mmCIF file of the C-alpha atoms, coordinates in Angstrom:
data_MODEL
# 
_entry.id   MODEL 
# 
loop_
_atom_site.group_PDB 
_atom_site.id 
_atom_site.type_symbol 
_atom_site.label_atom_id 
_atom_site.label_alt_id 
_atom_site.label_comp_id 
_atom_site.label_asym_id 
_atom_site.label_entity_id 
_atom_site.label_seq_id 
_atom_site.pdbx_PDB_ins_code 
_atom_site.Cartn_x 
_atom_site.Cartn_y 
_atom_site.Cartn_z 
_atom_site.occupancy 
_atom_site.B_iso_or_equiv 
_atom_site.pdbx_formal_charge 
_atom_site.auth_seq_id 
_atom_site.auth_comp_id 
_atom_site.auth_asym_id 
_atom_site.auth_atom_id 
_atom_site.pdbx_PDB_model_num 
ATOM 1   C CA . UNK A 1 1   ? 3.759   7.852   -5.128  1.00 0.00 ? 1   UNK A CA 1 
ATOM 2   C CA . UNK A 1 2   ? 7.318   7.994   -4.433  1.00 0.00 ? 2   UNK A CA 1 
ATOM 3   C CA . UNK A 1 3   ? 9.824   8.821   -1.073  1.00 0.00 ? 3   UNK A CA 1 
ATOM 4   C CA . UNK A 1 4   ? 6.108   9.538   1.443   1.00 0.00 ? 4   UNK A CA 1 
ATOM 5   C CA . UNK A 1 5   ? 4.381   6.003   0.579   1.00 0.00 ? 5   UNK A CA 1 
ATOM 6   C CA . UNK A 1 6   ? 5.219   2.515   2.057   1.00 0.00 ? 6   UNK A CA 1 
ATOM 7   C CA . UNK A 1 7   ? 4.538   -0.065  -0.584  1.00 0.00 ? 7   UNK A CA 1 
ATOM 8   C CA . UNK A 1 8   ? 3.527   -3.717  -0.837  1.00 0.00 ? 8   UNK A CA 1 
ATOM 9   C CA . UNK A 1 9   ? 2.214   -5.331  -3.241  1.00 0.00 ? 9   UNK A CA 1 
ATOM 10  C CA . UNK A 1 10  ? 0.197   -8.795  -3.881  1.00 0.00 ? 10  UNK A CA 1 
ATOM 11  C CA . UNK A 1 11  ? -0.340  -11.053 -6.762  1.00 0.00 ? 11  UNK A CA 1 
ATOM 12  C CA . UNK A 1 12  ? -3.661  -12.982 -7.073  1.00 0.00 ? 12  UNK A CA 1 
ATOM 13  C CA . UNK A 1 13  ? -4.857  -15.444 -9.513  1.00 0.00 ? 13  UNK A CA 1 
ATOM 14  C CA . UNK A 1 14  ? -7.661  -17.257 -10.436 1.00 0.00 ? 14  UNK A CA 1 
ATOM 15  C CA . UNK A 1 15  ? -10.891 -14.295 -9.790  1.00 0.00 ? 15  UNK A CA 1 
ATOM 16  C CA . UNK A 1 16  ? -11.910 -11.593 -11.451 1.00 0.00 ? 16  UNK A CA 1 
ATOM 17  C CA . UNK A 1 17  ? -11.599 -7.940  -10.578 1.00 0.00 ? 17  UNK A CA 1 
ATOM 18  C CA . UNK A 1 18  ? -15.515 -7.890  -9.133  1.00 0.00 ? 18  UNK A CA 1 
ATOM 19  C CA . UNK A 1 19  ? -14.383 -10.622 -6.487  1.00 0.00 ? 19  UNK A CA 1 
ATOM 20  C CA . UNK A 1 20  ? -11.769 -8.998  -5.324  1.00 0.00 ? 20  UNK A CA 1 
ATOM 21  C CA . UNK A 1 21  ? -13.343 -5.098  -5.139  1.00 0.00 ? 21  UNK A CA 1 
ATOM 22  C CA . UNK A 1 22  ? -16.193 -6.600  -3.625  1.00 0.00 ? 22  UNK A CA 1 
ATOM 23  C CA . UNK A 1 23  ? -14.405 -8.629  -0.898  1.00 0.00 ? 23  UNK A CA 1 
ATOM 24  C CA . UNK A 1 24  ? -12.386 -5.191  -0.405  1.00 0.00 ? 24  UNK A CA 1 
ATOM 25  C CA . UNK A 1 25  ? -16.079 -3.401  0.059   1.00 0.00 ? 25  UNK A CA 1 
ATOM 26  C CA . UNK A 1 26  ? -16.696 -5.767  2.237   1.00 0.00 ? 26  UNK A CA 1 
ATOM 27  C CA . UNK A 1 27  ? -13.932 -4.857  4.526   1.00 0.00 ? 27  UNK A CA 1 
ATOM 28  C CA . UNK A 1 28  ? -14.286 -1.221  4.757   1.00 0.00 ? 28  UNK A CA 1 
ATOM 29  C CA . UNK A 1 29  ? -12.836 -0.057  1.168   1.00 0.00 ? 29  UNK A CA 1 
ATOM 30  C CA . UNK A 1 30  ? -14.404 3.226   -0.611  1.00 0.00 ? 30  UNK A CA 1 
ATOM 31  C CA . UNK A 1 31  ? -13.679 3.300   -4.230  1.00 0.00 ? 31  UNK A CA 1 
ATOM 32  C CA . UNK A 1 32  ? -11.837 6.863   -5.168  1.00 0.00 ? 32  UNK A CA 1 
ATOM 33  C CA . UNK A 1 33  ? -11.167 6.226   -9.031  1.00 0.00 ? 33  UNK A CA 1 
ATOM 34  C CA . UNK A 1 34  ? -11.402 3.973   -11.863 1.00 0.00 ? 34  UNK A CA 1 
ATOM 35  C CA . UNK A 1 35  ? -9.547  4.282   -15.008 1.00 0.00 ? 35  UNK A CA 1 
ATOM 36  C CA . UNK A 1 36  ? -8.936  1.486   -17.556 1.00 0.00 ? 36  UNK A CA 1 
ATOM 37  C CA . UNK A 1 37  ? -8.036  -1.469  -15.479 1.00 0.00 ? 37  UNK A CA 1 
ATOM 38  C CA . UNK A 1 38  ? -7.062  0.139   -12.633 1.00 0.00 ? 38  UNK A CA 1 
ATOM 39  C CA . UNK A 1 39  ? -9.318  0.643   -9.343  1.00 0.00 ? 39  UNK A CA 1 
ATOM 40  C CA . UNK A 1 40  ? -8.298  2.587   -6.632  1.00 0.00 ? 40  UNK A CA 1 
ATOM 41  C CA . UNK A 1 41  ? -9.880  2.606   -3.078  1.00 0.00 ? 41  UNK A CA 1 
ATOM 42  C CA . UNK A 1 42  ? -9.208  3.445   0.385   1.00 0.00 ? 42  UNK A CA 1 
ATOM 43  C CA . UNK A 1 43  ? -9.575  2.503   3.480   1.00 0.00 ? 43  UNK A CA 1 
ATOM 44  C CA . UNK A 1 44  ? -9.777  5.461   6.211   1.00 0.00 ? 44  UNK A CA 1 
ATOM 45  C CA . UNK A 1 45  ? -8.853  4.077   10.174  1.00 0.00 ? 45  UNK A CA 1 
ATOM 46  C CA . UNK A 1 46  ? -8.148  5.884   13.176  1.00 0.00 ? 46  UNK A CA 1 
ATOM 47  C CA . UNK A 1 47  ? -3.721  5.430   12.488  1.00 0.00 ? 47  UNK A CA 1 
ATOM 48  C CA . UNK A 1 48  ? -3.916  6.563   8.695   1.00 0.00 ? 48  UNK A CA 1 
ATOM 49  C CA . UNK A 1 49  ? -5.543  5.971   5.309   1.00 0.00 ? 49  UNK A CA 1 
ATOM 50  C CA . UNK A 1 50  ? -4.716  2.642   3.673   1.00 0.00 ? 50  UNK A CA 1 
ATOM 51  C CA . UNK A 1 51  ? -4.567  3.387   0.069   1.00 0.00 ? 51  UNK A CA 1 
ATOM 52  C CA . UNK A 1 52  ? -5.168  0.347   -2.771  1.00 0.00 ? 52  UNK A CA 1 
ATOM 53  C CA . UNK A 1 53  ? -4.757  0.254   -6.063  1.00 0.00 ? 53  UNK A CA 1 
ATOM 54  C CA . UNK A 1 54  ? -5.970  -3.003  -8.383  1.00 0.00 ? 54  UNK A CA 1 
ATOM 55  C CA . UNK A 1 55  ? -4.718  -3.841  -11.562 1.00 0.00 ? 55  UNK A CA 1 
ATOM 56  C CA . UNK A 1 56  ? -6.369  -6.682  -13.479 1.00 0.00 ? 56  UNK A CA 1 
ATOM 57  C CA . UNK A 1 57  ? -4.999  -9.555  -15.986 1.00 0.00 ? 57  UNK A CA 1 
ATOM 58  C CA . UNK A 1 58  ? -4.370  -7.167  -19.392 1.00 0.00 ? 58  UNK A CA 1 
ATOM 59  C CA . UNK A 1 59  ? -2.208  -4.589  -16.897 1.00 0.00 ? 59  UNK A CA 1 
ATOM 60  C CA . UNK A 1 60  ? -0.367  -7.470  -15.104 1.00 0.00 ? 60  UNK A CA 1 
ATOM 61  C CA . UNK A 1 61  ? 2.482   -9.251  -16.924 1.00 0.00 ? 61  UNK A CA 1 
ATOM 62  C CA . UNK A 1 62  ? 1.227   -13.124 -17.858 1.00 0.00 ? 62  UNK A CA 1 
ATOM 63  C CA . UNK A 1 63  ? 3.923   -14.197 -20.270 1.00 0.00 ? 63  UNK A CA 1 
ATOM 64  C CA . UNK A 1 64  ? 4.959   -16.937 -17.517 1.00 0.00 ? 64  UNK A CA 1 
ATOM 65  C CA . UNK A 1 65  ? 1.870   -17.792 -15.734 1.00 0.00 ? 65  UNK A CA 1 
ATOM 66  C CA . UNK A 1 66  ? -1.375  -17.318 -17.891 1.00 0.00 ? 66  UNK A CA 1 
ATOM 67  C CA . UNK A 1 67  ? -4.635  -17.036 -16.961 1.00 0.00 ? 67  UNK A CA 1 
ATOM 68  C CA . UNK A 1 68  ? -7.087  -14.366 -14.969 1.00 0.00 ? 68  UNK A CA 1 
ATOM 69  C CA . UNK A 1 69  ? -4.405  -12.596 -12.310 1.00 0.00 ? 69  UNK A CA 1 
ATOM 70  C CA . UNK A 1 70  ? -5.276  -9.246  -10.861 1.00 0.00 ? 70  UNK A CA 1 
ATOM 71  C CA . UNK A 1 71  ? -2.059  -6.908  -8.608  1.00 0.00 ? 71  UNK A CA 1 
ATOM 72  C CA . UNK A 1 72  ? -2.801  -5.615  -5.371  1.00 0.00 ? 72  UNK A CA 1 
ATOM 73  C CA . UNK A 1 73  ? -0.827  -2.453  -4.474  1.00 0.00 ? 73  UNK A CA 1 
ATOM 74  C CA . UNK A 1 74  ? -0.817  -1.493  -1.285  1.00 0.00 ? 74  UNK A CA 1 
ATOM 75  C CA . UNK A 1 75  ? 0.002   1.770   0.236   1.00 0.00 ? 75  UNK A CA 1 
ATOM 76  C CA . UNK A 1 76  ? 0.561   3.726   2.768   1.00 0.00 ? 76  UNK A CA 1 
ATOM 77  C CA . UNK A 1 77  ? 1.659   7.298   3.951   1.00 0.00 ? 77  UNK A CA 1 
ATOM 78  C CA . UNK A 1 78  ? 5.208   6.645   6.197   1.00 0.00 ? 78  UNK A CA 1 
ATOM 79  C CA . UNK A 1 79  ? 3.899   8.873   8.982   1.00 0.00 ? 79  UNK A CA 1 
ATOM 80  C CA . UNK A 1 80  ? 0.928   6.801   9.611   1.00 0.00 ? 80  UNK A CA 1 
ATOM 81  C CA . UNK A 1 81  ? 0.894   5.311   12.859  1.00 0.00 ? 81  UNK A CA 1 
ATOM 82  C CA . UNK A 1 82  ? 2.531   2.047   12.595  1.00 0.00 ? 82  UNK A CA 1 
ATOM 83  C CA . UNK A 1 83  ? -0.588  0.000   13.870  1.00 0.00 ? 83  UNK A CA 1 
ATOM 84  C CA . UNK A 1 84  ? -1.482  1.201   10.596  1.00 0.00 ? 84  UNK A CA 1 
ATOM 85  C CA . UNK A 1 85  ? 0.441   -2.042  9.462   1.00 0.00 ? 85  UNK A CA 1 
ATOM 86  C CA . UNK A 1 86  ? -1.591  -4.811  11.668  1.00 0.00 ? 86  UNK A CA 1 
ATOM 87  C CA . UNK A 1 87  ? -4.692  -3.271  10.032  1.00 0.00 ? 87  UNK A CA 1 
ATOM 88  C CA . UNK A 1 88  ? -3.052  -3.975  6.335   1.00 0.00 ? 88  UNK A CA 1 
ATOM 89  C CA . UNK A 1 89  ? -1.800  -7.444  7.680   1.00 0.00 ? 89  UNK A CA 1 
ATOM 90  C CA . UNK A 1 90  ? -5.212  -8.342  8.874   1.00 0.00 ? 90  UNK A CA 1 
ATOM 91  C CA . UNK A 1 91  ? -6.379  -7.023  5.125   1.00 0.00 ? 91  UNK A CA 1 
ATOM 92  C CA . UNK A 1 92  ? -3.939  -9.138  3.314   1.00 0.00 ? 92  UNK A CA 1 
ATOM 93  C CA . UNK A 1 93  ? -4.527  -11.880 5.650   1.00 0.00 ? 93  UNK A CA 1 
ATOM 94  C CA . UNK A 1 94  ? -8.584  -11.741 4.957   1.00 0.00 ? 94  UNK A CA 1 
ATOM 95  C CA . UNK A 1 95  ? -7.782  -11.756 1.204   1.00 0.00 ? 95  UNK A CA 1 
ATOM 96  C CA . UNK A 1 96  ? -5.537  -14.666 1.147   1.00 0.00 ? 96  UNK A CA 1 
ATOM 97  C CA . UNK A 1 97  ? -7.672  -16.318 3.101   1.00 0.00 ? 97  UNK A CA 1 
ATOM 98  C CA . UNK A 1 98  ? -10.749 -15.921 0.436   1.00 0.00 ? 98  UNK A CA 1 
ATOM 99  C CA . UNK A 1 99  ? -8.497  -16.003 -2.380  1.00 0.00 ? 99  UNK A CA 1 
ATOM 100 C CA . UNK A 1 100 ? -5.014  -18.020 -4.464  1.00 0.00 ? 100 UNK A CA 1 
ATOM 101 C CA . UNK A 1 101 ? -2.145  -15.552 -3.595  1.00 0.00 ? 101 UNK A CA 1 
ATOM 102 C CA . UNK A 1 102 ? 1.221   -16.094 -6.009  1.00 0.00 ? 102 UNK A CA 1 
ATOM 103 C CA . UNK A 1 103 ? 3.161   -13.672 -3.426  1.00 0.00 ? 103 UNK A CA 1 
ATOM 104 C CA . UNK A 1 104 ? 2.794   -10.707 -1.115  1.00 0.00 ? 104 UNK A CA 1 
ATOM 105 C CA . UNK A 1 105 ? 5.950   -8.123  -1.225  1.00 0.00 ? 105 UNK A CA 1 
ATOM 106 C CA . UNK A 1 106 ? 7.455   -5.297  0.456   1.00 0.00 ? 106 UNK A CA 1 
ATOM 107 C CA . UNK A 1 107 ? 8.274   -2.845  -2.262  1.00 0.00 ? 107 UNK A CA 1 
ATOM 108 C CA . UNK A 1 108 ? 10.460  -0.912  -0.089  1.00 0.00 ? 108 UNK A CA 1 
ATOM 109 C CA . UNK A 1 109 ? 12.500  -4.158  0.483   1.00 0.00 ? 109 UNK A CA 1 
ATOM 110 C CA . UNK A 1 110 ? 11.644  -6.200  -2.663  1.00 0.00 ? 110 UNK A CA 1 
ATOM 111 C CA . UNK A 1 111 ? 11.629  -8.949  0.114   1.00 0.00 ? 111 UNK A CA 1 
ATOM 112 C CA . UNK A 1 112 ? 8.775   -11.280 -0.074  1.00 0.00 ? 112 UNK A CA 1 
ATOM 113 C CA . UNK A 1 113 ? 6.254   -11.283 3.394   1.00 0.00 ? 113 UNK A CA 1 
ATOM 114 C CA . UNK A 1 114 ? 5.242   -14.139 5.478   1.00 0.00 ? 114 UNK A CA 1 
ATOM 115 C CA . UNK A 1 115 ? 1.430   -13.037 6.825   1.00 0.00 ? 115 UNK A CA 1 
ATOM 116 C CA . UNK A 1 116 ? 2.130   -15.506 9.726   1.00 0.00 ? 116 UNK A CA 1 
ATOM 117 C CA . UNK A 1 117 ? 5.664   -13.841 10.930  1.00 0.00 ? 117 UNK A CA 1 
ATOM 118 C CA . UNK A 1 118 ? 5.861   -9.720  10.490  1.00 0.00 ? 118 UNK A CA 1 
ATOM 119 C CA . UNK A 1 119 ? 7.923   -8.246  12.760  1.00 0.00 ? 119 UNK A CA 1 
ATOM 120 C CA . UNK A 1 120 ? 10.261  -7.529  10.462  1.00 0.00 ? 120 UNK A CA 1 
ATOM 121 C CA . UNK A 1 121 ? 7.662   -5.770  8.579   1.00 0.00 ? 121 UNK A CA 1 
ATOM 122 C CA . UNK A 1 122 ? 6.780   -3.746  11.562  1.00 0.00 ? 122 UNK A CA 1 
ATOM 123 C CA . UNK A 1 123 ? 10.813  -2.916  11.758  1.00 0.00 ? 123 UNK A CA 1 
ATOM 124 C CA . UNK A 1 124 ? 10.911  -1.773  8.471   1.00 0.00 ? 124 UNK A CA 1 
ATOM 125 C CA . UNK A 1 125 ? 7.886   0.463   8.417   1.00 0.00 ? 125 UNK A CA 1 
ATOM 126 C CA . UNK A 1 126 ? 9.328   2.315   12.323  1.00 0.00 ? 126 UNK A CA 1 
ATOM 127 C CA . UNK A 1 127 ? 12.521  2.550   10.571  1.00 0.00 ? 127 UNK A CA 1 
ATOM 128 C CA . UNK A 1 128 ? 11.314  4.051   7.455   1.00 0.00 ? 128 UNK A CA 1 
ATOM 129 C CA . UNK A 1 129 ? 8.568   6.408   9.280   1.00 0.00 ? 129 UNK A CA 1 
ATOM 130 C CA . UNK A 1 130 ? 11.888  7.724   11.233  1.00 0.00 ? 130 UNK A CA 1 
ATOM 131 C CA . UNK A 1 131 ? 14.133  7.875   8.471   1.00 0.00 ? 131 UNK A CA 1 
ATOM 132 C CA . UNK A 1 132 ? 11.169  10.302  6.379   1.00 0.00 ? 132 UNK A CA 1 
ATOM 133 C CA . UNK A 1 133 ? 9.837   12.144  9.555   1.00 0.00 ? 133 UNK A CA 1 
ATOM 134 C CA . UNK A 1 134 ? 13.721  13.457  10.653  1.00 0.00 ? 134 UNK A CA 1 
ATOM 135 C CA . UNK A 1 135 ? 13.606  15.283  6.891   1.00 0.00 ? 135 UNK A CA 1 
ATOM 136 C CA . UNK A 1 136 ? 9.776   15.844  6.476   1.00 0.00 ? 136 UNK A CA 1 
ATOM 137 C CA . UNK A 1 137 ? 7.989   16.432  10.505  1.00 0.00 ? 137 UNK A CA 1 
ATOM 138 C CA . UNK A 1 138 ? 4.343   16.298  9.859   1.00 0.00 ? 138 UNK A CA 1 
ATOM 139 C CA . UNK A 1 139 ? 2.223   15.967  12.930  1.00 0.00 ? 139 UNK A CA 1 
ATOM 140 C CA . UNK A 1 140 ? -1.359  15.209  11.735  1.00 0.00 ? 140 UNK A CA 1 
ATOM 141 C CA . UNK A 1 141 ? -1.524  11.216  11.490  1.00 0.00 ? 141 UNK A CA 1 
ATOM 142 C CA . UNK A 1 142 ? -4.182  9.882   9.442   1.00 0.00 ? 142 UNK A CA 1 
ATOM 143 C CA . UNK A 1 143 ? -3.549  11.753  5.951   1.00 0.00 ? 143 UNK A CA 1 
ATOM 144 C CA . UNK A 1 144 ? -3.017  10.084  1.964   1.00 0.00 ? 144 UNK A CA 1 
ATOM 145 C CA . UNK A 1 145 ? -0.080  9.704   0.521   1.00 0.00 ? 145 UNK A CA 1 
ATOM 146 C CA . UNK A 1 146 ? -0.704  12.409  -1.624  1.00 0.00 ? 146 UNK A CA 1 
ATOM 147 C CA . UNK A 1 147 ? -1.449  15.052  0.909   1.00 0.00 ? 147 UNK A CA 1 
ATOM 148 C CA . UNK A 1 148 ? 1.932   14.240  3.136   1.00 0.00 ? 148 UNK A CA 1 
ATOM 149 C CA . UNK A 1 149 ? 4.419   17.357  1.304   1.00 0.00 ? 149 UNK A CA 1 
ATOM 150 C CA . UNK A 1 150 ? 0.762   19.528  1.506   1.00 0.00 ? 150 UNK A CA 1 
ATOM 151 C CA . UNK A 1 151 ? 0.958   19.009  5.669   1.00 0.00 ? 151 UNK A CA 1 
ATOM 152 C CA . UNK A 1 152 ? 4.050   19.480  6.334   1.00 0.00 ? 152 UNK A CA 1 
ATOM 153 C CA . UNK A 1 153 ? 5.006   22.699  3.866   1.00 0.00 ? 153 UNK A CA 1 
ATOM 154 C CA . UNK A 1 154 ? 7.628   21.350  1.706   1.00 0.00 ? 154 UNK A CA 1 
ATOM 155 C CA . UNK A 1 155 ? 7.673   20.364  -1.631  1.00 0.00 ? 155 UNK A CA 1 
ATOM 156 C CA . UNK A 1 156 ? 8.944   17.194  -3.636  1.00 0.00 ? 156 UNK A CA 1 
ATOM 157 C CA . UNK A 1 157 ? 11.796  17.111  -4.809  1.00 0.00 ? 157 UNK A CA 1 
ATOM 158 C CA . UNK A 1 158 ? 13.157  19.903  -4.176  1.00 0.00 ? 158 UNK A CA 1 
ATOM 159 C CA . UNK A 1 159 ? 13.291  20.270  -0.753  1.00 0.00 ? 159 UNK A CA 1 
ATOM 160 C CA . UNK A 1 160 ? 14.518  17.139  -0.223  1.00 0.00 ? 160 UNK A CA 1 
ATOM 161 C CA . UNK A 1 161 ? 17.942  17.763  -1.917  1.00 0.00 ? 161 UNK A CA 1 
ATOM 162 C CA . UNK A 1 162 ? 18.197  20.828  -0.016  1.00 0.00 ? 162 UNK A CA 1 
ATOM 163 C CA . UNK A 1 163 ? 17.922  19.003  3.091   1.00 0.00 ? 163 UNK A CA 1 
ATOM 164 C CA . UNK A 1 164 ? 20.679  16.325  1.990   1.00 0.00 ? 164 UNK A CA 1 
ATOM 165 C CA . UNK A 1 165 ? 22.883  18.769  0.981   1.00 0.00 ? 165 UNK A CA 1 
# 
């Protein structure tokens, strides 16, 4: 996914990939895909599709802290609604909750997140979601990452260095 998705990621440790899908089941997930030692599900809500993608221990560098980790990836089409991002909080929040987080990050930022103070997250996502919508307008809300350019008639990348230009 590239200039359409919102990205954060988190960094678990100590459980196994079948604690963490299930706890993910458990709060709404759908599995789409599993290849290797990735797993990716979504999550379908009213504001947008939360889309996550698990990586476990042998895909997920351990050279300086060994033992059972598994990455978190989460994403999220940037013309979502953005309540879309107190449904991911309250996600993230659940699993931290159940299980030892190393760090939650914004990719977009590399900045690391507090759970407990996100405004600035919720900046960041309106500012982003305006900063893609004023090149790409796409009107339907809840829709994957993947399907964004299919909505809204353009393709990637071309289109978008025709706009710049």
């Amino acid at each position: 996914m590239g200039y359409e998705a919102y990205k954060l990621a988190a960094k678990f440790q100590n459980l196994t990939m079948a604690d963490i899908v299930g706890e993910l089941r458990i709060n709404g997930a759908i599995p789409v895909e599993r290849f290797g030692g990735t797993v990716t599900m979504e999550i379908p809500k009213s504001t947008g599709v939360i889309e996550l993608v698990l990586r476990e221990g042998s895909s997920v560098n351990t050279r300086f802290s060994p033992g059972e980790k598994v990455l978190l990836g989460v994403r999220f089409a940037k013309v979502s609604d953005v309540r879309l991002v107190n449904d991911v909080i309250t996600l993230l929040k659940k699993l931290a909750a159940k299980f030892d987080v190393m760090y939650v990050r914004d990719g977009e930022t590399g900045r690391n997140l507090d759970l407990n103070d996100t405004a600035w997250l919720m900046k960041a996502v309106t500012y982003a979601k305006y900063d893609f919508e004023y090149y790409f307008p796409v009107k339907r809300t809840p829709v994957r990452c993947r399907d964004v350019f299919c909505l809204c008639g353009n393709e990637f990348p071309q289109s978008i260095a025709d706009r710049l230009s």
